[in-house]
């Protein structure tokens, strides 16, 4: 009888230790990363050059001009754009880590599409797609204010 009680206690102790570790490590319950990258990759902006947006047109980056910042890989169309980014990366990063600006304004996250973008006040904003971008653009100042209020708590 004593052996059975000890085994049940050992099993209960193992379960008590394993459950919180399993739940805390579950992807659906973990905080989202600060910078959006597609699953199974750390490539930000789907390989688009973040500096190029500020010239008025996004350009695909070249794998030979690459850097890592805050755990995400960024590609650049030229060595000059790479150098500009390295000199001041925060000036070129999309707001809300590249998540959809409209979603963040509404207190949730969704991927940002690098082709649904707008620079406002020297800051780059991405949206889920062009249709969502139209909704976001209907009240840019209001949506930015709401997004700024929700960021980064929306990642939790």
mmCIF file with all atom_site columns, C-alpha atoms in Angstrom:
data_model
loop_
_atom_site.group_PDB
_atom_site.id
_atom_site.type_symbol
_atom_site.label_atom_id
_atom_site.label_alt_id
_atom_site.label_comp_id
_atom_site.label_asym_id
_atom_site.label_entity_id
_atom_site.label_seq_id
_atom_site.pdbx_PDB_ins_code
_atom_site.Cartn_x
_atom_site.Cartn_y
_atom_site.Cartn_z
_atom_site.occupancy
_atom_site.B_iso_or_equiv
_atom_site.pdbx_formal_charge
_atom_site.auth_seq_id
_atom_site.auth_comp_id
_atom_site.auth_asym_id
_atom_site.auth_atom_id
_atom_site.pdbx_PDB_model_num
ATOM 1   C CA . UNK A 1 1   ? 0.000   0.000  0.000   1.00 0.00 ? 1   UNK A CA 1
ATOM 2   C CA . UNK A 1 2   ? 2.820   2.366  0.838   1.00 0.00 ? 2   UNK A CA 1
ATOM 3   C CA . UNK A 1 3   ? 4.460   1.834  -2.576  1.00 0.00 ? 3   UNK A CA 1
ATOM 4   C CA . UNK A 1 4   ? 1.285   2.774  -4.442  1.00 0.00 ? 4   UNK A CA 1
ATOM 5   C CA . UNK A 1 5   ? 0.895   5.987  -2.406  1.00 0.00 ? 5   UNK A CA 1
ATOM 6   C CA . UNK A 1 6   ? 4.470   7.017  -3.108  1.00 0.00 ? 6   UNK A CA 1
ATOM 7   C CA . UNK A 1 7   ? 4.070   6.325  -6.835  1.00 0.00 ? 7   UNK A CA 1
ATOM 8   C CA . UNK A 1 8   ? 0.896   8.402  -6.988  1.00 0.00 ? 8   UNK A CA 1
ATOM 9   C CA . UNK A 1 9   ? 2.644   11.211 -5.137  1.00 0.00 ? 9   UNK A CA 1
ATOM 10  C CA . UNK A 1 10  ? 5.592   11.054 -7.557  1.00 0.00 ? 10  UNK A CA 1
ATOM 11  C CA . UNK A 1 11  ? 3.204   11.111 -10.518 1.00 0.00 ? 11  UNK A CA 1
ATOM 12  C CA . UNK A 1 12  ? 1.282   14.060 -9.081  1.00 0.00 ? 12  UNK A CA 1
ATOM 13  C CA . UNK A 1 13  ? 4.523   15.965 -8.427  1.00 0.00 ? 13  UNK A CA 1
ATOM 14  C CA . UNK A 1 14  ? 5.762   15.320 -11.975 1.00 0.00 ? 14  UNK A CA 1
ATOM 15  C CA . UNK A 1 15  ? 2.435   16.484 -13.393 1.00 0.00 ? 15  UNK A CA 1
ATOM 16  C CA . UNK A 1 16  ? 2.463   19.612 -11.221 1.00 0.00 ? 16  UNK A CA 1
ATOM 17  C CA . UNK A 1 17  ? 5.911   20.511 -12.572 1.00 0.00 ? 17  UNK A CA 1
ATOM 18  C CA . UNK A 1 18  ? 5.249   19.578 -16.219 1.00 0.00 ? 18  UNK A CA 1
ATOM 19  C CA . UNK A 1 19  ? 1.877   21.304 -16.681 1.00 0.00 ? 19  UNK A CA 1
ATOM 20  C CA . UNK A 1 20  ? 2.989   24.917 -16.090 1.00 0.00 ? 20  UNK A CA 1
ATOM 21  C CA . UNK A 1 21  ? 6.076   24.393 -18.263 1.00 0.00 ? 21  UNK A CA 1
ATOM 22  C CA . UNK A 1 22  ? 3.964   22.912 -21.071 1.00 0.00 ? 22  UNK A CA 1
ATOM 23  C CA . UNK A 1 23  ? 1.301   25.637 -20.886 1.00 0.00 ? 23  UNK A CA 1
ATOM 24  C CA . UNK A 1 24  ? 3.834   28.483 -20.659 1.00 0.00 ? 24  UNK A CA 1
ATOM 25  C CA . UNK A 1 25  ? 5.723   27.098 -23.639 1.00 0.00 ? 25  UNK A CA 1
ATOM 26  C CA . UNK A 1 26  ? 2.620   26.724 -25.818 1.00 0.00 ? 26  UNK A CA 1
ATOM 27  C CA . UNK A 1 27  ? 2.925   29.057 -28.850 1.00 0.00 ? 27  UNK A CA 1
ATOM 28  C CA . UNK A 1 28  ? -0.660  30.266 -28.603 1.00 0.00 ? 28  UNK A CA 1
ATOM 29  C CA . UNK A 1 29  ? -0.039  31.462 -25.044 1.00 0.00 ? 29  UNK A CA 1
ATOM 30  C CA . UNK A 1 30  ? 3.414   32.964 -25.549 1.00 0.00 ? 30  UNK A CA 1
ATOM 31  C CA . UNK A 1 31  ? 3.945   36.667 -26.147 1.00 0.00 ? 31  UNK A CA 1
ATOM 32  C CA . UNK A 1 32  ? 4.376   37.555 -29.805 1.00 0.00 ? 32  UNK A CA 1
ATOM 33  C CA . UNK A 1 33  ? 7.811   38.733 -30.957 1.00 0.00 ? 33  UNK A CA 1
ATOM 34  C CA . UNK A 1 34  ? 8.428   42.478 -31.097 1.00 0.00 ? 34  UNK A CA 1
ATOM 35  C CA . UNK A 1 35  ? 9.123   42.305 -34.836 1.00 0.00 ? 35  UNK A CA 1
ATOM 36  C CA . UNK A 1 36  ? 6.782   40.398 -37.132 1.00 0.00 ? 36  UNK A CA 1
ATOM 37  C CA . UNK A 1 37  ? 8.390   37.757 -39.317 1.00 0.00 ? 37  UNK A CA 1
ATOM 38  C CA . UNK A 1 38  ? 6.604   34.916 -41.106 1.00 0.00 ? 38  UNK A CA 1
ATOM 39  C CA . UNK A 1 39  ? 6.587   31.511 -39.404 1.00 0.00 ? 39  UNK A CA 1
ATOM 40  C CA . UNK A 1 40  ? 9.795   29.498 -39.760 1.00 0.00 ? 40  UNK A CA 1
ATOM 41  C CA . UNK A 1 41  ? 11.861  32.512 -40.818 1.00 0.00 ? 41  UNK A CA 1
ATOM 42  C CA . UNK A 1 42  ? 13.320  35.640 -39.230 1.00 0.00 ? 42  UNK A CA 1
ATOM 43  C CA . UNK A 1 43  ? 13.105  37.659 -42.481 1.00 0.00 ? 43  UNK A CA 1
ATOM 44  C CA . UNK A 1 44  ? 11.442  40.995 -41.759 1.00 0.00 ? 44  UNK A CA 1
ATOM 45  C CA . UNK A 1 45  ? 9.356   42.844 -44.348 1.00 0.00 ? 45  UNK A CA 1
ATOM 46  C CA . UNK A 1 46  ? 9.347   39.685 -46.492 1.00 0.00 ? 46  UNK A CA 1
ATOM 47  C CA . UNK A 1 47  ? 12.766  40.760 -47.732 1.00 0.00 ? 47  UNK A CA 1
ATOM 48  C CA . UNK A 1 48  ? 11.856  44.321 -48.698 1.00 0.00 ? 48  UNK A CA 1
ATOM 49  C CA . UNK A 1 49  ? 14.397  47.054 -47.991 1.00 0.00 ? 49  UNK A CA 1
ATOM 50  C CA . UNK A 1 50  ? 13.104  49.224 -45.087 1.00 0.00 ? 50  UNK A CA 1
ATOM 51  C CA . UNK A 1 51  ? 15.089  52.265 -46.255 1.00 0.00 ? 51  UNK A CA 1
ATOM 52  C CA . UNK A 1 52  ? 13.525  52.142 -49.727 1.00 0.00 ? 52  UNK A CA 1
ATOM 53  C CA . UNK A 1 53  ? 10.065  53.095 -48.409 1.00 0.00 ? 53  UNK A CA 1
ATOM 54  C CA . UNK A 1 54  ? 11.370  56.532 -47.501 1.00 0.00 ? 54  UNK A CA 1
ATOM 55  C CA . UNK A 1 55  ? 12.350  57.088 -51.136 1.00 0.00 ? 55  UNK A CA 1
ATOM 56  C CA . UNK A 1 56  ? 8.730   56.579 -52.142 1.00 0.00 ? 56  UNK A CA 1
ATOM 57  C CA . UNK A 1 57  ? 8.818   53.004 -53.463 1.00 0.00 ? 57  UNK A CA 1
ATOM 58  C CA . UNK A 1 58  ? 9.536   49.715 -51.671 1.00 0.00 ? 58  UNK A CA 1
ATOM 59  C CA . UNK A 1 59  ? 12.292  47.650 -53.257 1.00 0.00 ? 59  UNK A CA 1
ATOM 60  C CA . UNK A 1 60  ? 13.199  44.019 -52.699 1.00 0.00 ? 60  UNK A CA 1
ATOM 61  C CA . UNK A 1 61  ? 16.395  43.608 -50.736 1.00 0.00 ? 61  UNK A CA 1
ATOM 62  C CA . UNK A 1 62  ? 19.397  41.673 -51.989 1.00 0.00 ? 62  UNK A CA 1
ATOM 63  C CA . UNK A 1 63  ? 20.649  38.798 -49.781 1.00 0.00 ? 63  UNK A CA 1
ATOM 64  C CA . UNK A 1 64  ? 24.202  40.124 -50.151 1.00 0.00 ? 64  UNK A CA 1
ATOM 65  C CA . UNK A 1 65  ? 23.173  43.301 -48.222 1.00 0.00 ? 65  UNK A CA 1
ATOM 66  C CA . UNK A 1 66  ? 21.817  41.889 -44.978 1.00 0.00 ? 66  UNK A CA 1
ATOM 67  C CA . UNK A 1 67  ? 21.876  42.719 -41.292 1.00 0.00 ? 67  UNK A CA 1
ATOM 68  C CA . UNK A 1 68  ? 20.167  41.416 -38.170 1.00 0.00 ? 68  UNK A CA 1
ATOM 69  C CA . UNK A 1 69  ? 18.440  43.795 -35.799 1.00 0.00 ? 69  UNK A CA 1
ATOM 70  C CA . UNK A 1 70  ? 16.415  42.798 -32.717 1.00 0.00 ? 70  UNK A CA 1
ATOM 71  C CA . UNK A 1 71  ? 16.514  39.186 -33.864 1.00 0.00 ? 71  UNK A CA 1
ATOM 72  C CA . UNK A 1 72  ? 15.085  39.832 -37.343 1.00 0.00 ? 72  UNK A CA 1
ATOM 73  C CA . UNK A 1 73  ? 16.958  39.740 -40.637 1.00 0.00 ? 73  UNK A CA 1
ATOM 74  C CA . UNK A 1 74  ? 16.676  42.784 -42.905 1.00 0.00 ? 74  UNK A CA 1
ATOM 75  C CA . UNK A 1 75  ? 17.716  42.940 -46.535 1.00 0.00 ? 75  UNK A CA 1
ATOM 76  C CA . UNK A 1 76  ? 18.660  46.023 -48.524 1.00 0.00 ? 76  UNK A CA 1
ATOM 77  C CA . UNK A 1 77  ? 18.686  46.960 -52.185 1.00 0.00 ? 77  UNK A CA 1
ATOM 78  C CA . UNK A 1 78  ? 22.149  48.520 -51.914 1.00 0.00 ? 78  UNK A CA 1
ATOM 79  C CA . UNK A 1 79  ? 25.187  48.848 -49.671 1.00 0.00 ? 79  UNK A CA 1
ATOM 80  C CA . UNK A 1 80  ? 24.258  52.518 -49.218 1.00 0.00 ? 80  UNK A CA 1
ATOM 81  C CA . UNK A 1 81  ? 20.815  51.629 -47.816 1.00 0.00 ? 81  UNK A CA 1
ATOM 82  C CA . UNK A 1 82  ? 22.393  49.052 -45.510 1.00 0.00 ? 82  UNK A CA 1
ATOM 83  C CA . UNK A 1 83  ? 24.806  51.690 -44.208 1.00 0.00 ? 83  UNK A CA 1
ATOM 84  C CA . UNK A 1 84  ? 21.940  54.180 -43.652 1.00 0.00 ? 84  UNK A CA 1
ATOM 85  C CA . UNK A 1 85  ? 20.007  51.561 -41.708 1.00 0.00 ? 85  UNK A CA 1
ATOM 86  C CA . UNK A 1 86  ? 22.975  50.630 -39.550 1.00 0.00 ? 86  UNK A CA 1
ATOM 87  C CA . UNK A 1 87  ? 23.553  54.310 -38.734 1.00 0.00 ? 87  UNK A CA 1
ATOM 88  C CA . UNK A 1 88  ? 20.026  54.683 -37.324 1.00 0.00 ? 88  UNK A CA 1
ATOM 89  C CA . UNK A 1 89  ? 17.790  51.606 -37.616 1.00 0.00 ? 89  UNK A CA 1
ATOM 90  C CA . UNK A 1 90  ? 14.892  52.959 -35.558 1.00 0.00 ? 90  UNK A CA 1
ATOM 91  C CA . UNK A 1 91  ? 14.303  55.675 -38.191 1.00 0.00 ? 91  UNK A CA 1
ATOM 92  C CA . UNK A 1 92  ? 13.525  53.028 -40.829 1.00 0.00 ? 92  UNK A CA 1
ATOM 93  C CA . UNK A 1 93  ? 11.713  50.278 -38.947 1.00 0.00 ? 93  UNK A CA 1
ATOM 94  C CA . UNK A 1 94  ? 7.994   49.914 -39.546 1.00 0.00 ? 94  UNK A CA 1
ATOM 95  C CA . UNK A 1 95  ? 5.889   50.992 -36.612 1.00 0.00 ? 95  UNK A CA 1
ATOM 96  C CA . UNK A 1 96  ? 4.433   48.306 -34.367 1.00 0.00 ? 96  UNK A CA 1
ATOM 97  C CA . UNK A 1 97  ? 7.178   45.902 -35.414 1.00 0.00 ? 97  UNK A CA 1
ATOM 98  C CA . UNK A 1 98  ? 5.716   45.460 -38.885 1.00 0.00 ? 98  UNK A CA 1
ATOM 99  C CA . UNK A 1 99  ? 2.379   44.193 -37.610 1.00 0.00 ? 99  UNK A CA 1
ATOM 100 C CA . UNK A 1 100 ? -0.768  45.569 -39.242 1.00 0.00 ? 100 UNK A CA 1
ATOM 101 C CA . UNK A 1 101 ? -1.324  49.147 -38.018 1.00 0.00 ? 101 UNK A CA 1
ATOM 102 C CA . UNK A 1 102 ? -5.110  48.839 -38.252 1.00 0.00 ? 102 UNK A CA 1
ATOM 103 C CA . UNK A 1 103 ? -5.087  45.649 -36.168 1.00 0.00 ? 103 UNK A CA 1
ATOM 104 C CA . UNK A 1 104 ? -2.854  47.204 -33.497 1.00 0.00 ? 104 UNK A CA 1
ATOM 105 C CA . UNK A 1 105 ? -5.189  50.227 -33.384 1.00 0.00 ? 105 UNK A CA 1
ATOM 106 C CA . UNK A 1 106 ? -8.006  47.766 -32.665 1.00 0.00 ? 106 UNK A CA 1
ATOM 107 C CA . UNK A 1 107 ? -5.966  45.964 -29.984 1.00 0.00 ? 107 UNK A CA 1
ATOM 108 C CA . UNK A 1 108 ? -4.940  42.779 -31.769 1.00 0.00 ? 108 UNK A CA 1
ATOM 109 C CA . UNK A 1 109 ? -2.149  41.726 -34.109 1.00 0.00 ? 109 UNK A CA 1
ATOM 110 C CA . UNK A 1 110 ? -2.071  40.582 -37.712 1.00 0.00 ? 110 UNK A CA 1
ATOM 111 C CA . UNK A 1 111 ? 0.749   40.357 -40.216 1.00 0.00 ? 111 UNK A CA 1
ATOM 112 C CA . UNK A 1 112 ? 1.698   43.498 -42.071 1.00 0.00 ? 112 UNK A CA 1
ATOM 113 C CA . UNK A 1 113 ? 1.913   43.347 -45.871 1.00 0.00 ? 113 UNK A CA 1
ATOM 114 C CA . UNK A 1 114 ? 5.031   45.163 -47.129 1.00 0.00 ? 114 UNK A CA 1
ATOM 115 C CA . UNK A 1 115 ? 3.032   46.292 -50.183 1.00 0.00 ? 115 UNK A CA 1
ATOM 116 C CA . UNK A 1 116 ? 0.200   47.839 -48.110 1.00 0.00 ? 116 UNK A CA 1
ATOM 117 C CA . UNK A 1 117 ? 2.176   50.723 -46.626 1.00 0.00 ? 117 UNK A CA 1
ATOM 118 C CA . UNK A 1 118 ? 2.251   54.442 -45.945 1.00 0.00 ? 118 UNK A CA 1
ATOM 119 C CA . UNK A 1 119 ? 4.832   56.814 -44.496 1.00 0.00 ? 119 UNK A CA 1
ATOM 120 C CA . UNK A 1 120 ? 3.185   59.334 -42.159 1.00 0.00 ? 120 UNK A CA 1
ATOM 121 C CA . UNK A 1 121 ? 5.208   61.903 -40.250 1.00 0.00 ? 121 UNK A CA 1
ATOM 122 C CA . UNK A 1 122 ? 8.433   60.136 -41.154 1.00 0.00 ? 122 UNK A CA 1
ATOM 123 C CA . UNK A 1 123 ? 7.200   56.798 -39.795 1.00 0.00 ? 123 UNK A CA 1
ATOM 124 C CA . UNK A 1 124 ? 6.423   53.669 -41.815 1.00 0.00 ? 124 UNK A CA 1
ATOM 125 C CA . UNK A 1 125 ? 3.103   51.880 -41.270 1.00 0.00 ? 125 UNK A CA 1
ATOM 126 C CA . UNK A 1 126 ? 2.093   48.536 -42.764 1.00 0.00 ? 126 UNK A CA 1
ATOM 127 C CA . UNK A 1 127 ? -1.386  47.065 -42.973 1.00 0.00 ? 127 UNK A CA 1
ATOM 128 C CA . UNK A 1 128 ? -2.718  43.568 -43.579 1.00 0.00 ? 128 UNK A CA 1
ATOM 129 C CA . UNK A 1 129 ? -3.693  44.310 -47.175 1.00 0.00 ? 129 UNK A CA 1
ATOM 130 C CA . UNK A 1 130 ? -4.800  47.263 -49.300 1.00 0.00 ? 130 UNK A CA 1
ATOM 131 C CA . UNK A 1 131 ? -8.459  46.934 -48.325 1.00 0.00 ? 131 UNK A CA 1
ATOM 132 C CA . UNK A 1 132 ? -7.574  47.151 -44.622 1.00 0.00 ? 132 UNK A CA 1
ATOM 133 C CA . UNK A 1 133 ? -5.217  50.011 -45.427 1.00 0.00 ? 133 UNK A CA 1
ATOM 134 C CA . UNK A 1 134 ? -8.160  51.960 -46.867 1.00 0.00 ? 134 UNK A CA 1
ATOM 135 C CA . UNK A 1 135 ? -10.020 51.460 -43.582 1.00 0.00 ? 135 UNK A CA 1
ATOM 136 C CA . UNK A 1 136 ? -6.943  52.587 -41.633 1.00 0.00 ? 136 UNK A CA 1
ATOM 137 C CA . UNK A 1 137 ? -6.509  55.622 -43.918 1.00 0.00 ? 137 UNK A CA 1
ATOM 138 C CA . UNK A 1 138 ? -10.059 56.815 -43.193 1.00 0.00 ? 138 UNK A CA 1
ATOM 139 C CA . UNK A 1 139 ? -8.769  58.107 -39.833 1.00 0.00 ? 139 UNK A CA 1
ATOM 140 C CA . UNK A 1 140 ? -4.980  58.070 -39.888 1.00 0.00 ? 140 UNK A CA 1
ATOM 141 C CA . UNK A 1 141 ? -4.442  60.359 -36.850 1.00 0.00 ? 141 UNK A CA 1
ATOM 142 C CA . UNK A 1 142 ? -7.019  58.463 -34.777 1.00 0.00 ? 142 UNK A CA 1
ATOM 143 C CA . UNK A 1 143 ? -5.689  55.055 -35.758 1.00 0.00 ? 143 UNK A CA 1
ATOM 144 C CA . UNK A 1 144 ? -2.103  56.088 -35.042 1.00 0.00 ? 144 UNK A CA 1
ATOM 145 C CA . UNK A 1 145 ? -3.120  57.428 -31.628 1.00 0.00 ? 145 UNK A CA 1
ATOM 146 C CA . UNK A 1 146 ? -4.951  54.183 -30.809 1.00 0.00 ? 146 UNK A CA 1
ATOM 147 C CA . UNK A 1 147 ? -2.072  52.061 -32.137 1.00 0.00 ? 147 UNK A CA 1
ATOM 148 C CA . UNK A 1 148 ? 0.487   54.028 -30.119 1.00 0.00 ? 148 UNK A CA 1
ATOM 149 C CA . UNK A 1 149 ? -1.685  53.559 -27.035 1.00 0.00 ? 149 UNK A CA 1
ATOM 150 C CA . UNK A 1 150 ? -1.974  49.780 -27.578 1.00 0.00 ? 150 UNK A CA 1
ATOM 151 C CA . UNK A 1 151 ? 1.693   49.182 -28.465 1.00 0.00 ? 151 UNK A CA 1
ATOM 152 C CA . UNK A 1 152 ? 3.507   47.087 -27.186 1.00 0.00 ? 152 UNK A CA 1
ATOM 153 C CA . UNK A 1 153 ? 0.962   45.687 -24.687 1.00 0.00 ? 153 UNK A CA 1
ATOM 154 C CA . UNK A 1 154 ? -0.934  44.137 -27.616 1.00 0.00 ? 154 UNK A CA 1
ATOM 155 C CA . UNK A 1 155 ? 1.901   41.599 -27.951 1.00 0.00 ? 155 UNK A CA 1
ATOM 156 C CA . UNK A 1 156 ? 1.044   39.948 -24.608 1.00 0.00 ? 156 UNK A CA 1
#
